[in-house]
Short mmCIF file of C-alpha atoms in Angstrom, two decimals:
data_model
loop_
_atom_site.label_atom_id
_atom_site.label_comp_id
_atom_site.label_asym_id
_atom_site.label_seq_id
_atom_site.Cartn_x
_atom_site.Cartn_y
_atom_site.Cartn_z
CA MET A 89 90.70 120.75 118.31
CA GLU A 90 92.24 119.95 115.07
CA GLU A 91 93.85 123.58 114.37
CA ASN A 92 95.49 123.50 118.00
CA HIS A 93 97.08 120.14 117.72
CA SER A 94 95.95 119.24 121.21
CA VAL A 95 96.90 115.65 120.69
CA ALA A 96 100.61 114.32 121.45
CA ILE A 97 101.70 110.91 120.60
CA VAL A 98 105.11 109.92 122.01
CA GLY A 99 107.12 106.88 121.23
CA ASP A 100 109.73 105.26 118.89
CA ASN A 101 107.72 102.19 117.72
CA PRO A 102 105.45 101.48 114.79
CA GLU A 103 102.47 101.88 117.13
CA ALA A 104 103.13 105.46 117.46
CA LEU A 105 103.51 105.93 113.82
CA LEU A 106 100.32 104.09 113.14
CA LEU A 107 98.44 105.91 115.89
CA SER A 108 99.66 109.39 114.56
CA VAL A 109 98.39 108.68 110.84
CA LEU A 110 95.06 106.93 112.23
CA TYR A 111 94.51 110.09 114.34
CA ALA A 112 95.30 112.40 111.34
CA GLU A 113 93.02 110.13 108.93
CA ALA A 114 90.10 110.68 111.53
CA GLY A 115 90.70 114.56 111.08
CA ILE A 116 92.72 114.84 114.52
CA SER A 117 95.76 117.11 114.04
CA ASN A 118 98.56 115.66 116.23
CA TYR A 119 102.34 115.94 117.23
CA LEU A 120 104.22 112.84 116.46
CA VAL A 121 107.18 112.52 118.93
CA GLY A 122 109.75 109.98 117.82
CA PRO A 123 112.26 109.10 115.19
CA PHE A 124 110.17 109.39 112.29
CA GLY A 125 112.01 111.79 109.98
CA ASP A 126 114.87 110.88 107.25
CA ASP A 127 117.28 109.13 109.96
CA GLY A 128 118.06 106.17 107.95
CA ARG A 129 115.83 103.78 109.79
CA THR A 130 114.24 100.67 107.87
CA HIS A 131 110.93 98.96 107.87
CA ALA A 132 111.42 95.64 106.20
CA ASN A 133 109.00 95.83 103.58
CA ARG A 134 106.27 95.76 105.88
CA PRO A 135 102.75 96.81 104.29
CA GLY A 136 101.56 98.45 107.26
CA LEU A 137 104.53 100.27 107.82
CA ASP A 138 105.11 101.19 104.25
CA GLU A 139 101.55 102.78 104.00
CA ALA A 140 101.54 104.43 107.47
CA LEU A 141 105.10 106.20 106.30
CA TRP A 142 103.48 107.04 102.58
CA LEU A 143 100.27 108.61 104.71
CA LEU A 144 102.82 110.43 107.08
CA GLY A 145 104.37 111.94 104.26
CA ILE A 146 101.06 113.46 103.33
CA PHE A 147 99.65 114.69 106.53
CA LYS A 148 103.19 116.27 107.25
CA LYS A 149 102.76 118.48 104.10
CA SER A 150 98.89 119.17 105.11
CA GLY A 151 99.76 120.27 108.66
CA LYS A 152 97.75 117.55 110.04
CA ILE A 153 100.91 115.81 111.70
CA ARG A 154 103.85 117.63 113.14
CA ILE A 155 106.65 115.78 113.86
CA THR A 156 108.76 116.73 117.11
CA PRO A 157 111.96 114.92 117.32
CA ASP A 158 112.43 115.89 120.99
CA TYR A 159 109.62 115.63 123.59
CA HIS A 160 110.85 118.47 125.28
CA ARG A 161 109.54 121.02 122.56
CA LEU A 162 106.12 119.86 123.23
CA PRO A 163 103.84 122.41 124.14
CA LEU A 164 102.14 120.53 127.06
CA SER A 165 100.17 123.29 127.98
CA GLN A 166 98.03 123.08 124.99
CA VAL A 167 98.14 119.18 125.07
CA ARG A 168 94.83 117.75 126.15
CA THR A 169 95.58 114.34 124.87
CA LEU A 170 98.72 112.59 125.43
CA ILE A 171 99.47 109.18 124.21
CA LEU A 172 102.79 107.35 125.50
CA THR A 173 103.69 104.17 123.36
CA THR A 174 106.18 101.49 124.27
CA HIS A 175 106.38 97.84 125.32
CA VAL A 176 108.37 97.51 128.46
CA SER A 177 110.14 94.07 127.23
CA SER A 178 113.48 95.11 128.44
CA ALA A 179 115.46 96.99 131.16
CA GLU A 180 116.78 99.48 128.44
CA GLN A 181 113.31 100.18 127.30
CA THR A 182 111.92 100.32 130.70
CA ASN A 183 114.56 102.94 131.95
CA ALA A 184 113.96 104.90 128.58
CA PHE A 185 110.31 104.99 129.02
CA GLU A 186 110.48 106.19 133.05
CA ILE A 187 112.94 109.02 132.22
CA ILE A 188 110.59 110.14 129.60
CA LEU A 189 107.75 109.87 131.95
CA ARG A 190 109.51 111.80 135.04
CA ASN A 191 110.49 114.58 132.62
CA LEU A 192 107.05 115.01 131.04
CA ALA A 193 105.06 114.92 134.19
CA PRO A 194 105.81 118.51 135.47
CA GLY A 195 104.58 120.23 132.66
CA LEU A 196 101.21 118.47 132.24
CA ALA A 197 98.38 120.75 132.34
CA ILE A 198 95.15 119.81 134.57
CA GLY A 199 92.64 118.08 132.75
CA THR A 200 94.91 116.15 130.37
CA SER A 201 93.96 112.89 129.35
CA ILE A 202 96.99 110.46 129.48
CA ALA A 203 96.80 106.91 127.79
CA PHE A 204 99.80 104.50 128.10
CA ALA A 205 99.66 102.21 125.02
CA GLY A 206 101.30 99.06 124.68
CA LEU A 207 102.37 95.66 126.44
CA CYS A 208 103.45 95.39 129.66
CA LYS A 209 102.98 93.32 132.67
CA PRO A 210 100.29 93.49 135.01
CA ARG A 211 100.08 96.28 137.37
CA TYR A 212 102.83 98.12 135.69
CA THR A 213 100.61 101.17 134.60
CA SER A 214 99.50 101.41 138.26
CA SER A 215 102.89 100.84 140.05
CA ILE A 216 105.10 102.79 137.58
CA VAL A 217 103.16 104.94 135.33
CA LYS A 218 100.45 106.38 137.51
CA SER A 219 102.92 106.75 140.36
CA THR A 220 105.56 108.46 138.54
CA ILE A 221 102.94 110.99 136.99
CA GLU A 222 101.53 111.85 140.14
CA LYS A 223 105.06 112.16 141.83
CA HIS A 224 106.87 114.12 139.20
CA GLY A 225 103.51 116.11 138.11
CA GLY A 226 102.00 117.14 141.74
CA LEU A 227 98.62 116.29 140.18
CA LYS A 228 96.24 113.56 141.18
CA ILE A 229 94.85 110.97 138.83
CA GLY A 230 91.31 110.80 138.61
CA VAL A 231 91.01 114.31 140.03
CA ASP A 232 93.35 116.85 138.05
CA MET A 233 93.80 114.22 135.12
CA ASN A 234 92.84 110.81 133.74
CA LEU A 235 95.05 107.95 133.08
CA TYR A 236 94.04 105.29 130.62
CA TYR A 237 95.57 102.15 129.40
CA ILE A 238 95.44 100.51 125.96
CA PRO A 239 96.87 96.96 125.51
CA LEU A 240 98.24 98.11 121.77
CA PHE A 241 100.30 95.79 119.77
CA TRP A 242 101.38 95.69 115.93
CA ALA A 243 101.66 92.45 114.87
CA GLY A 244 102.78 93.13 111.29
CA GLU A 245 99.26 93.52 109.71
CA LYS A 246 98.45 95.86 107.08
CA ILE A 247 96.96 99.58 108.46
CA ARG A 248 93.21 98.88 107.77
CA GLU A 249 93.52 95.51 109.70
CA PHE A 250 95.46 97.05 112.58
CA LYS A 251 92.71 99.77 112.84
CA GLU A 252 89.86 97.28 112.26
CA LYS A 253 90.94 94.99 115.20
CA ARG A 254 89.02 95.72 118.50
CA LYS A 255 90.84 97.86 120.95
CA VAL A 256 90.45 97.64 124.67
CA LEU A 257 90.46 100.93 126.96
CA ALA A 258 90.84 100.69 130.63
CA GLY A 259 90.65 103.24 133.20
CA PHE A 260 91.69 103.68 136.82
CA ASP A 261 88.81 103.12 139.39
CA GLY A 262 86.40 102.44 136.32
CA ALA A 263 86.56 105.95 135.42
CA LEU A 264 86.52 106.43 131.61
CA SER A 265 85.82 109.90 130.22
CA THR A 266 83.31 109.94 127.61
CA ALA A 267 85.18 112.53 125.62
CA PHE A 268 88.04 110.35 125.20
CA GLN A 269 85.86 107.26 124.45
CA GLU A 270 84.40 109.46 121.63
CA GLU A 271 87.93 110.51 120.12
CA LEU A 272 89.25 107.14 120.03
CA LEU A 273 85.95 105.70 118.21
CA ARG A 274 86.81 108.47 115.83
CA VAL A 275 89.95 106.49 115.11
CA PHE A 276 89.20 102.64 115.58
CA PRO A 277 85.63 101.19 114.78
CA THR A 278 85.37 99.11 117.65
CA LEU A 279 86.15 99.77 121.37
CA SER A 280 85.72 97.46 124.48
CA LEU A 281 85.70 98.82 127.93
CA THR A 282 86.98 97.33 131.20
CA PRO A 283 86.99 98.77 134.82
CA THR A 284 90.19 97.12 135.71
CA VAL A 285 93.48 98.17 134.24
CA GLU A 286 94.96 94.99 135.21
CA VAL A 287 92.95 92.53 133.32
CA ALA A 288 93.37 94.98 130.21
CA GLU A 289 97.29 94.63 130.88
CA ALA A 290 96.91 90.65 131.34
CA SER A 291 94.81 90.60 128.12
CA GLY A 292 97.34 92.46 125.78
CA LEU A 293 100.11 90.18 127.05
CA TYR A 294 98.61 87.12 127.02
CA SER A 295 97.29 87.43 123.58
CA ALA A 296 101.27 88.44 122.38
CA VAL A 297 102.20 85.46 124.36
CA SER A 298 99.74 83.12 122.57
CA ARG A 299 101.32 83.98 119.21
CA GLU A 300 104.34 83.23 119.91
CA VAL A 301 103.56 80.11 121.68
CA ALA A 302 101.34 79.32 118.55
CA ARG A 303 104.21 80.35 116.14
CA ALA A 304 106.70 77.75 118.26
CA LEU A 305 103.93 75.06 117.77
CA GLU A 306 104.35 75.87 113.98
CA LEU A 307 107.95 75.48 113.78
CA GLU A 308 107.94 72.26 115.72
CA LEU A 309 105.49 70.54 113.52
CA ALA A 310 107.34 71.80 110.51
CA ARG A 311 110.32 70.36 111.83
CA MET A 312 108.03 67.07 112.49
CA SER A 313 106.98 67.19 109.08
CA GLU A 314 110.39 67.24 107.48
CA ALA A 315 111.86 64.60 109.56
CA HIS A 316 108.95 62.31 108.67
CA GLY A 317 109.33 63.59 104.56
CA VAL A 318 105.83 65.04 104.53
CA ASN A 319 105.12 68.61 103.37
CA TYR A 320 103.80 70.82 106.07
CA ASP A 321 101.80 72.83 103.59
CA GLU A 322 99.98 69.89 102.29
CA VAL A 323 99.03 68.89 106.03
CA LEU A 324 97.80 72.53 106.63
CA GLU A 325 95.53 72.29 103.50
CA LEU A 326 94.03 69.16 105.10
CA CYS A 327 93.69 70.47 108.40
CA ARG A 328 91.62 73.51 107.18
CA ASP A 329 88.81 70.93 106.01
CA SER A 330 88.95 69.03 109.31
CA ARG A 331 88.20 69.63 112.73
CA ILE A 332 91.95 70.10 113.43
CA SER A 333 93.00 73.52 113.54
CA LEU A 334 96.67 75.15 113.50
CA THR A 335 98.01 78.56 113.40
CA GLU A 336 97.55 80.98 110.56
CA ARG A 337 100.77 80.97 108.43
CA SER A 338 102.41 84.47 108.94
CA ASN A 339 105.85 85.56 108.35
CA PRO A 340 107.10 86.83 111.72
CA ILE A 341 109.06 89.70 112.45
CA LEU A 342 111.70 88.44 114.92
CA GLU A 343 111.74 91.24 117.64
CA ARG A 344 107.95 91.48 117.74
CA GLU A 345 107.48 87.98 118.18
CA SER A 346 109.31 87.95 121.24
CA ILE A 347 108.04 91.12 122.88
CA GLY A 348 105.14 89.32 124.64
CA THR A 349 107.51 86.47 126.21
CA SER A 350 110.20 88.72 127.05
CA ILE A 351 108.04 90.63 129.40
CA ALA A 352 106.23 87.49 130.66
CA LEU A 353 109.41 85.83 131.31
CA SER A 354 110.72 88.87 132.99
CA SER A 355 108.17 89.04 135.61
CA SER A 356 108.69 85.57 136.85
CA GLN A 357 110.90 83.27 138.43
CA ARG A 358 112.77 80.80 136.39
CA ARG A 359 112.20 77.86 138.65
CA ASN A 360 108.38 78.74 138.93
CA GLY A 361 107.95 80.71 135.69
CA PRO A 362 105.72 79.58 132.57
CA ARG A 363 107.63 76.69 131.30
CA LEU A 364 105.65 76.59 128.06
CA VAL A 365 106.37 80.32 127.48
CA ARG A 366 109.94 79.73 128.16
CA ALA A 367 110.20 76.80 125.61
CA ALA A 368 108.28 78.58 123.02
CA HIS A 369 110.56 81.58 123.19
CA SER A 370 113.71 79.27 122.94
CA ILE A 371 112.31 77.49 119.82
CA ASN A 372 111.51 80.95 118.13
CA GLU A 373 115.10 82.24 118.94
CA GLU A 374 116.22 79.35 116.60
CA TYR A 375 114.33 80.43 113.66
CA GLN A 376 117.48 81.94 112.04
CA SER A 377 119.35 78.71 112.03
CA GLN A 378 116.55 76.67 110.68
CA ILE A 379 116.76 79.17 107.59
CA VAL A 380 120.55 78.54 107.45
CA ASP A 381 119.87 74.60 108.20
CA MET A 382 117.40 74.62 105.31
CA ILE A 383 119.58 76.55 102.70
CA ARG A 384 122.72 74.23 103.61
CA ARG A 385 120.12 71.16 102.74
CA ALA A 386 119.02 72.53 99.53
CA LEU A 387 122.89 73.28 98.45
CA SER A 388 123.52 69.71 99.24
CA HIS A 389 120.50 68.36 97.27
CA CYS A 390 121.69 70.29 93.93
CA GLY A 391 125.54 68.97 94.86
CA TYR A 392 127.09 72.21 96.29
CA PRO A 393 129.18 72.65 99.58
CA PHE A 394 128.28 75.62 101.93
CA ARG A 395 131.76 77.05 101.12
CA ARG A 396 131.74 79.11 97.91
CA SER A 397 128.24 78.82 96.99
CA ARG A 398 126.48 81.87 95.85
CA VAL A 399 123.25 82.61 97.84
CA ALA A 400 120.96 85.25 96.81
CA ILE A 401 118.81 86.65 99.04
CA LEU A 402 115.60 88.43 97.76
CA GLY A 403 113.59 90.77 100.41
CA THR A 404 114.04 91.35 104.13
CA ASP A 405 110.42 89.92 105.34
CA GLY A 406 111.18 87.93 108.72
CA LEU A 407 114.97 88.39 108.69
CA LEU A 408 115.49 91.60 110.22
CA LYS A 409 115.67 91.77 113.99
CA ASN A 410 113.53 95.01 114.41
CA PRO A 411 111.09 96.42 111.55
CA TRP A 412 111.77 99.83 112.67
CA SER A 413 115.51 100.00 113.57
CA LYS A 414 118.67 101.79 112.70
CA PRO A 415 120.27 100.22 110.01
CA GLU A 416 121.92 96.83 110.70
CA SER A 417 123.18 93.84 109.02
CA LEU A 418 120.68 90.94 108.55
CA PRO A 419 121.66 87.96 110.94
CA ILE A 420 121.43 85.79 108.25
CA ILE A 421 124.13 87.46 106.11
CA GLU A 422 126.45 86.91 108.54
CA SER A 423 125.84 83.42 109.51
CA LEU A 424 126.14 82.70 105.73
CA ARG A 425 129.58 84.55 105.61
CA LYS A 426 130.94 82.47 108.78
CA ARG A 427 130.08 79.35 106.40
CA GLY A 428 131.87 80.59 103.48
CA ALA A 429 129.17 81.42 101.13
CA ARG A 430 129.04 84.38 98.89
CA THR A 431 125.91 86.44 99.33
CA SER A 432 124.06 88.81 97.36
CA LEU A 433 121.19 90.60 98.59
CA TYR A 434 118.02 92.47 96.61
CA PRO A 435 116.10 94.30 99.57
CA GLY A 436 113.18 95.02 97.31
CA GLU A 437 111.39 98.62 96.91
CA THR A 438 113.18 99.77 99.63
CA GLY A 439 116.16 100.85 97.41
CA SER A 440 120.03 99.59 97.61
CA GLN A 441 121.81 102.38 99.15
CA PRO A 442 120.99 102.17 103.03
CA TRP A 443 121.60 98.52 102.53
CA ALA A 444 124.86 98.95 101.07
CA GLN A 445 126.05 100.79 104.07
CA MET A 446 124.43 97.95 106.47
CA VAL A 447 126.06 94.89 105.04
CA GLY A 448 129.44 96.63 103.93
CA ASP A 449 131.54 93.95 102.14
CA HIS A 450 129.71 90.66 103.73
CA ALA A 451 127.15 90.89 100.73
CA ARG A 452 126.89 92.19 97.49
CA VAL A 453 123.59 94.73 97.45
CA GLU A 454 121.90 94.95 93.91
CA SER A 455 119.22 97.18 92.98
CA SER A 456 118.00 94.83 90.28
CA LEU A 457 116.52 91.14 91.29
CA LEU A 458 117.70 89.60 88.23
CA ARG A 459 121.40 90.80 88.72
CA ALA A 460 121.16 89.61 92.30
CA VAL A 461 120.34 85.95 91.28
CA ALA A 462 122.99 86.02 88.47
CA LYS A 463 124.89 82.83 88.82
CA ALA A 464 123.37 81.64 92.11
CA ASN A 465 123.20 78.16 93.09
CA CYS A 466 120.51 79.14 95.76
CA THR A 467 118.03 82.04 96.12
CA VAL A 468 116.31 82.73 99.30
CA ILE A 469 112.71 84.66 98.83
CA ALA A 470 111.72 86.83 101.39
CA LEU A 471 109.73 89.01 99.67
CA PRO A 472 106.01 89.95 100.92
CA LYS A 473 103.63 88.46 99.11
CA SER A 474 102.50 92.10 97.36
CA SER A 475 105.77 91.44 95.71
CA ALA A 476 105.00 88.19 94.09
CA THR A 477 104.63 89.74 90.64
CA GLU A 478 108.08 90.56 90.53
CA LEU A 479 109.03 86.72 90.62
CA ASP A 480 109.08 84.63 87.43
CA PRO A 481 110.26 81.12 87.95
CA ASP A 482 111.33 80.77 84.40
CA GLN A 483 113.31 84.05 84.67
CA LEU A 484 115.00 82.94 87.82
CA ALA A 485 116.15 79.42 86.17
CA ALA A 486 117.48 81.59 83.32
CA GLU A 487 119.52 83.61 85.54
CA MET A 488 120.73 81.05 88.12
CA ASN A 489 123.43 78.57 87.83
CA ARG A 490 121.94 74.82 87.26
CA PRO A 491 121.08 72.88 89.27
CA GLY A 492 119.62 75.53 91.43
CA ALA A 493 117.63 75.83 94.38
CA ILE A 494 114.83 78.15 95.75
CA CYS A 495 114.42 78.58 99.50
CA ASP A 496 110.88 80.36 99.65
CA LEU A 497 110.45 81.72 103.22
CA THR A 498 107.52 83.84 102.42
CA ARG A 499 105.55 81.09 99.93
CA VAL A 500 105.18 83.58 97.17
CA LEU A 501 105.87 80.75 94.39
CA GLU A 502 103.97 77.59 93.53
CA ALA A 503 106.35 74.65 93.72
CA SER A 504 104.97 73.29 91.00
CA ASN A 505 105.72 76.26 88.90
CA VAL A 506 109.09 76.19 89.99
CA GLU A 507 110.04 72.58 89.69
CA LYS A 508 108.47 73.18 86.07
CA ALA A 509 111.31 75.76 85.41
CA GLY A 510 114.01 73.29 86.35
CA LEU A 511 114.62 74.43 90.08
CA PHE A 512 114.57 72.63 93.32
CA TYR A 513 111.85 74.07 95.33
CA THR A 514 111.69 73.83 99.31
CA THR A 515 110.63 75.98 102.33
CA ILE A 516 110.38 75.35 106.09
CA GLY A 517 108.27 72.23 106.86
CA ARG A 518 108.56 71.09 103.35
CA GLY A 519 109.68 67.45 104.17
CA THR A 520 110.94 66.45 100.71
CA PHE A 521 114.62 64.99 101.11
CA ASN A 522 116.90 63.94 103.69
CA THR A 523 120.55 65.08 103.49
#
């Protein structure tokens, strides 16, 4: 199997990349069809994607993974497992996916196992995926080939965590090929089977929606903490020792956060739709404005107006719209520019060159962290926790203007250490000032 590359994975999202390297790691060679070459895409310093890209380079050299930029070039007659990954969260994505389905269907060989992996509304797999393959391929699902659904979603975790999360597999009419199950169990240690595709679709969608609702609740509680002068981090610490439980803290990937709710809202009428889901989606859309408001208040606390203040941004964690995208400027940079702030950006270990092209003259991009914070009135920290060793509060204080402020989005610094260095420390939910 491995030598013949009988597995093909098609998709332009992180799930396709992660599946491909995990298959290769399990000893199963595969074709990876998607934008995973040197095309200038960014990946937001996310440990899961960083590691997956590193493994991709290794498996490309060994021949375990063959990148095929165009699905028309797939040798479908040799492919025995075809995995199609996408999230049908917008009309554009839905149309693109259905075009791929229509084009691939005529070339599928009898006996192929097809898996649709991603998030969708219930009955999408049967009404669109199954019917499109049968109509354009001329083959019958359950007779000539098998079709499965896997509610696969990457929420920003490391590759090991993604692998070890329980996966769900559903087949039509309860038909689940033993061979395909065994193949998946080589890749993922835990696999749950369900005979109903619609139940699996709903489970994946509802899980993603619940994360965004929980995230919205967290943001609302953080706002309440700020309004009452309470430190939300201290509230969370107390809740961990009591019967009250709040959501796990995480740094959001903005576009990924909204995938589930976008699907849920698109499949319901506004009047009778899920009101809590709609409210959560709206609250999370305001995350960027919360960051900008936090910066404004931090500058004001130090006696600076927004206009002409120097703001340094370290890292991009939680600031990109899409962790796997063509280069685009950070929304926060545009927001700061409109308010007259002068911005510098240290993107982290990804390097400065693609970012310099992205942001243009809207910000100064530095390859050195200390150069980025030089003379800054406020430093916004958006580096992942794995990069915490790069940060020294005393060094930051020595380079920044005084008084200076630290806005720690990813909570990688201890507030007490920052304050000992003579800087003002804040983060979302830290209600220690009113301006």
